[in-house]
């Protein structure tokens, strides 16, 4: 009763970024809207029933998969957003109130949350408690979050790398690609990345230690560009973009090569997706090409956190994030993913309190 009485008078403004309606094209800022949302009581409602956690959102993650949730399509691995309701995504927050025995006020957590100042988490079992350390809280949305884990699972579990192999990473300066390339270097591989600006190309070589990198927008013939960088062919391709790049890679793969299909950002918002013309290479070169989703491998998450934390603290992995400030900056930050505006992992800082 004491907790309820002390919290009863505490309320706060709760702004929200909502989806205005479903789309079948590339997202625009005006597809989302910042609304007032009214006040929220800073406690878990008395009749909540199941254990519930009230979180103040500190950082929100912008990820390409969220584009798929803006369609009126129910056949994917994750349901669509609801028009008029807050956008959802991975976030880091601070617990304000909790009726779940595993979480207490003041705890820092990561997990699926709403694009709003405060979120009532009715499935707290999907939250992870963060033990605050020398590693910034926002890094739990990238380096130690879903993108980092995607890189870890895709490279080690799907690609089955061997020392000395030739690795190509597309969208290599993004949240996933930057980590894949560095893991490959640590494994003793030769690594080349592609990106969409000369600034990002320099980042790949100077910051992340790629052996080579190129700006795909400056290459009129992608297959020839890859042939120059991989005269002996590609053993491992970490696929993030699809379209013409995938076609070019297929022509340059080595026998028994592996392709981990993480995403195809070039096809987001395209009403007529590009076909792939060189699939017969899968047969002639006996290539393994496999799609994956990181959530199928959650049993590996603790090992991932231990490994990547050690690499980061030992100075063996660098990490770059692109931080936009304020909940109101969320729509522009998200839309920028699809034109390559971000440099590194795109994160929205809602509050540092």
PDB file of N, CA, C and O in Angstrom, residues 258-291:
ATOM      1  N   UNK A 258      29.681 -20.031 -48.912  1.00  0.00           N
ATOM      2  CA  UNK A 258      28.494 -19.902 -48.048  1.00  0.00           C
ATOM      3  C   UNK A 258      27.994 -18.464 -48.076  1.00  0.00           C
ATOM      4  O   UNK A 258      28.786 -17.517 -48.026  1.00  0.00           O
ATOM      5  N   UNK A 259      26.674 -18.335 -48.155  1.00  0.00           N
ATOM      6  CA  UNK A 259      26.032 -17.018 -48.137  1.00  0.00           C
ATOM      7  C   UNK A 259      25.038 -16.984 -46.977  1.00  0.00           C
ATOM      8  O   UNK A 259      24.097 -17.783 -46.928  1.00  0.00           O
ATOM      9  N   UNK A 260      25.257 -16.074 -46.036  1.00  0.00           N
ATOM     10  CA  UNK A 260      24.316 -15.864 -44.934  1.00  0.00           C
ATOM     11  C   UNK A 260      23.409 -14.705 -45.311  1.00  0.00           C
ATOM     12  O   UNK A 260      23.880 -13.580 -45.500  1.00  0.00           O
ATOM     13  N   UNK A 261      22.122 -14.983 -45.453  1.00  0.00           N
ATOM     14  CA  UNK A 261      21.169 -13.947 -45.870  1.00  0.00           C
ATOM     15  C   UNK A 261      20.565 -13.315 -44.624  1.00  0.00           C
ATOM     16  O   UNK A 261      19.672 -13.862 -43.989  1.00  0.00           O
ATOM     17  N   UNK A 262      21.105 -12.141 -44.291  1.00  0.00           N
ATOM     18  CA  UNK A 262      20.677 -11.410 -43.100  1.00  0.00           C
ATOM     19  C   UNK A 262      19.533 -10.461 -43.431  1.00  0.00           C
ATOM     20  O   UNK A 262      18.577 -10.322 -42.683  1.00  0.00           O
ATOM     21  N   UNK A 263      19.630  -9.778 -44.587  1.00  0.00           N
ATOM     22  CA  UNK A 263      18.600  -8.830 -44.990  1.00  0.00           C
ATOM     23  C   UNK A 263      18.818  -8.412 -46.426  1.00  0.00           C
ATOM     24  O   UNK A 263      19.814  -8.777 -47.055  1.00  0.00           O
ATOM     25  N   UNK A 264      17.864  -7.648 -46.966  1.00  0.00           N
ATOM     26  CA  UNK A 264      17.959  -7.164 -48.344  1.00  0.00           C
ATOM     27  C   UNK A 264      17.429  -5.741 -48.382  1.00  0.00           C
ATOM     28  O   UNK A 264      16.337  -5.480 -48.876  1.00  0.00           O
ATOM     29  N   UNK A 265      18.224  -4.817 -47.854  1.00  0.00           N
ATOM     30  CA  UNK A 265      17.745  -3.457 -47.666  1.00  0.00           C
ATOM     31  C   UNK A 265      17.406  -2.770 -48.986  1.00  0.00           C
ATOM     32  O   UNK A 265      16.548  -1.881 -49.028  1.00  0.00           O
ATOM     33  N   UNK A 266      18.011  -3.211 -50.086  1.00  0.00           N
ATOM     34  CA  UNK A 266      17.705  -2.597 -51.381  1.00  0.00           C
ATOM     35  C   UNK A 266      16.282  -2.896 -51.828  1.00  0.00           C
ATOM     36  O   UNK A 266      15.746  -2.210 -52.700  1.00  0.00           O
ATOM     37  N   UNK A 267      15.682  -3.924 -51.239  1.00  0.00           N
ATOM     38  CA  UNK A 267      14.338  -4.322 -51.657  1.00  0.00           C
ATOM     39  C   UNK A 267      13.240  -3.794 -50.736  1.00  0.00           C
ATOM     40  O   UNK A 267      12.055  -4.027 -50.984  1.00  0.00           O
ATOM     41  N   UNK A 268      13.604  -3.086 -49.674  1.00  0.00           N
ATOM     42  CA  UNK A 268      12.600  -2.515 -48.786  1.00  0.00           C
ATOM     43  C   UNK A 268      11.827  -1.419 -49.513  1.00  0.00           C
ATOM     44  O   UNK A 268      12.404  -0.508 -50.096  1.00  0.00           O
ATOM     45  N   UNK A 269      10.513  -1.510 -49.488  1.00  0.00           N
ATOM     46  CA  UNK A 269       9.691  -0.464 -50.080  1.00  0.00           C
ATOM     47  C   UNK A 269       9.597  -0.537 -51.587  1.00  0.00           C
ATOM     48  O   UNK A 269       9.036   0.347 -52.214  1.00  0.00           O
ATOM     49  N   UNK A 270      10.143  -1.612 -52.200  1.00  0.00           N
ATOM     50  CA  UNK A 270      10.061  -1.767 -53.652  1.00  0.00           C
ATOM     51  C   UNK A 270       8.804  -2.549 -53.982  1.00  0.00           C
ATOM     52  O   UNK A 270       8.607  -3.657 -53.484  1.00  0.00           O
ATOM     53  N   UNK A 271       7.938  -1.972 -54.819  1.00  0.00           N
ATOM     54  CA  UNK A 271       6.670  -2.658 -55.128  1.00  0.00           C
ATOM     55  C   UNK A 271       6.882  -3.851 -56.052  1.00  0.00           C
ATOM     56  O   UNK A 271       6.123  -4.813 -56.023  1.00  0.00           O
ATOM     57  N   UNK A 272       7.938  -3.794 -56.890  1.00  0.00           N
ATOM     58  CA  UNK A 272       8.263  -4.921 -57.767  1.00  0.00           C
ATOM     59  C   UNK A 272       9.699  -5.348 -57.464  1.00  0.00           C
ATOM     60  O   UNK A 272      10.647  -4.847 -58.075  1.00  0.00           O
ATOM     61  N   UNK A 273       9.897  -6.257 -56.489  1.00  0.00           N
ATOM     62  CA  UNK A 273      11.250  -6.642 -56.087  1.00  0.00           C
ATOM     63  C   UNK A 273      12.074  -7.158 -57.269  1.00  0.00           C
ATOM     64  O   UNK A 273      11.562  -7.824 -58.169  1.00  0.00           O
ATOM     65  N   UNK A 274      13.363  -6.840 -57.241  1.00  0.00           N
ATOM     66  CA  UNK A 274      14.262  -7.266 -58.311  1.00  0.00           C
ATOM     67  C   UNK A 274      14.468  -8.773 -58.260  1.00  0.00           C
ATOM     68  O   UNK A 274      14.642  -9.355 -57.189  1.00  0.00           O
ATOM     69  N   UNK A 275      14.439  -9.389 -59.430  1.00  0.00           N
ATOM     70  CA  UNK A 275      14.716 -10.813 -59.505  1.00  0.00           C
ATOM     71  C   UNK A 275      16.211 -11.078 -59.459  1.00  0.00           C
ATOM     72  O   UNK A 275      17.028 -10.179 -59.675  1.00  0.00           O
ATOM     73  N   UNK A 276      16.583 -12.319 -59.163  1.00  0.00           N
ATOM     74  CA  UNK A 276      17.990 -12.723 -59.134  1.00  0.00           C
ATOM     75  C   UNK A 276      18.233 -13.601 -60.355  1.00  0.00           C
ATOM     76  O   UNK A 276      17.511 -14.573 -60.595  1.00  0.00           O
ATOM     77  N   UNK A 277      19.261 -13.267 -61.137  1.00  0.00           N
ATOM     78  CA  UNK A 277      19.466 -13.916 -62.431  1.00  0.00           C
ATOM     79  C   UNK A 277      20.519 -15.011 -62.412  1.00  0.00           C
ATOM     80  O   UNK A 277      20.561 -15.819 -63.338  1.00  0.00           O
ATOM     81  N   UNK A 278      21.352 -15.042 -61.387  1.00  0.00           N
ATOM     82  CA  UNK A 278      22.499 -15.954 -61.414  1.00  0.00           C
ATOM     83  C   UNK A 278      22.392 -17.081 -60.394  1.00  0.00           C
ATOM     84  O   UNK A 278      23.408 -17.584 -59.908  1.00  0.00           O
ATOM     85  N   UNK A 279      21.180 -17.494 -60.087  1.00  0.00           N
ATOM     86  CA  UNK A 279      20.984 -18.524 -59.063  1.00  0.00           C
ATOM     87  C   UNK A 279      21.568 -19.877 -59.454  1.00  0.00           C
ATOM     88  O   UNK A 279      21.837 -20.702 -58.580  1.00  0.00           O
ATOM     89  N   UNK A 280      21.767 -20.117 -60.727  1.00  0.00           N
ATOM     90  CA  UNK A 280      22.342 -21.414 -61.104  1.00  0.00           C
ATOM     91  C   UNK A 280      23.743 -21.586 -60.530  1.00  0.00           C
ATOM     92  O   UNK A 280      24.222 -22.719 -60.385  1.00  0.00           O
ATOM     93  N   UNK A 281      24.382 -20.479 -60.154  1.00  0.00           N
ATOM     94  CA  UNK A 281      25.690 -20.579 -59.499  1.00  0.00           C
ATOM     95  C   UNK A 281      25.621 -21.417 -58.230  1.00  0.00           C
ATOM     96  O   UNK A 281      26.609 -22.038 -57.836  1.00  0.00           O
ATOM     97  N   UNK A 282      24.454 -21.426 -57.571  1.00  0.00           N
ATOM     98  CA  UNK A 282      24.282 -22.253 -56.373  1.00  0.00           C
ATOM     99  C   UNK A 282      24.526 -23.722 -56.694  1.00  0.00           C
ATOM    100  O   UNK A 282      25.062 -24.475 -55.866  1.00  0.00           O
ATOM    101  N   UNK A 283      24.135 -24.125 -57.898  1.00  0.00           N
ATOM    102  CA  UNK A 283      24.306 -25.513 -58.318  1.00  0.00           C
ATOM    103  C   UNK A 283      25.730 -25.754 -58.791  1.00  0.00           C
ATOM    104  O   UNK A 283      26.432 -26.653 -58.300  1.00  0.00           O
ATOM    105  N   UNK A 284      26.183 -24.949 -59.742  1.00  0.00           N
ATOM    106  CA  UNK A 284      27.480 -25.207 -60.363  1.00  0.00           C
ATOM    107  C   UNK A 284      28.636 -25.072 -59.378  1.00  0.00           C
ATOM    108  O   UNK A 284      29.649 -25.764 -59.503  1.00  0.00           O
ATOM    109  N   UNK A 285      28.466 -24.183 -58.379  1.00  0.00           N
ATOM    110  CA  UNK A 285      29.536 -23.976 -57.402  1.00  0.00           C
ATOM    111  C   UNK A 285      29.229 -24.616 -56.041  1.00  0.00           C
ATOM    112  O   UNK A 285      29.988 -24.446 -55.096  1.00  0.00           O
ATOM    113  N   UNK A 286      28.101 -25.327 -55.961  1.00  0.00           N
ATOM    114  CA  UNK A 286      27.705 -26.023 -54.708  1.00  0.00           C
ATOM    115  C   UNK A 286      27.713 -25.065 -53.519  1.00  0.00           C
ATOM    116  O   UNK A 286      28.300 -25.327 -52.469  1.00  0.00           O
ATOM    117  N   UNK A 287      27.064 -23.924 -53.705  1.00  0.00           N
ATOM    118  CA  UNK A 287      27.022 -22.872 -52.690  1.00  0.00           C
ATOM    119  C   UNK A 287      25.884 -23.138 -51.711  1.00  0.00           C
ATOM    120  O   UNK A 287      24.784 -23.525 -52.109  1.00  0.00           O
ATOM    121  N   UNK A 288      26.145 -22.916 -50.432  1.00  0.00           N
ATOM    122  CA  UNK A 288      25.090 -22.956 -49.416  1.00  0.00           C
ATOM    123  C   UNK A 288      24.612 -21.534 -49.156  1.00  0.00           C
ATOM    124  O   UNK A 288      25.413 -20.668 -48.791  1.00  0.00           O
ATOM    125  N   UNK A 289      23.326 -21.285 -49.330  1.00  0.00           N
ATOM    126  CA  UNK A 289      22.741 -19.958 -49.118  1.00  0.00           C
ATOM    127  C   UNK A 289      21.583 -20.125 -48.140  1.00  0.00           C
ATOM    128  O   UNK A 289      20.615 -20.828 -48.423  1.00  0.00           O
ATOM    129  N   UNK A 290      21.704 -19.476 -46.973  1.00  0.00           N
ATOM    130  CA  UNK A 290      20.731 -19.709 -45.917  1.00  0.00           C
ATOM    131  C   UNK A 290      20.293 -18.405 -45.263  1.00  0.00           C
ATOM    132  O   UNK A 290      21.121 -17.586 -44.877  1.00  0.00           O
ATOM    133  N   UNK A 291      18.996 -18.226 -45.172  1.00  0.00           N
ATOM    134  CA  UNK A 291      18.457 -17.104 -44.417  1.00  0.00           C
ATOM    135  C   UNK A 291      18.368 -17.459 -42.946  1.00  0.00           C
ATOM    136  O   UNK A 291      18.281 -18.635 -42.578  1.00  0.00           O
TER     137      UNK A 291
END
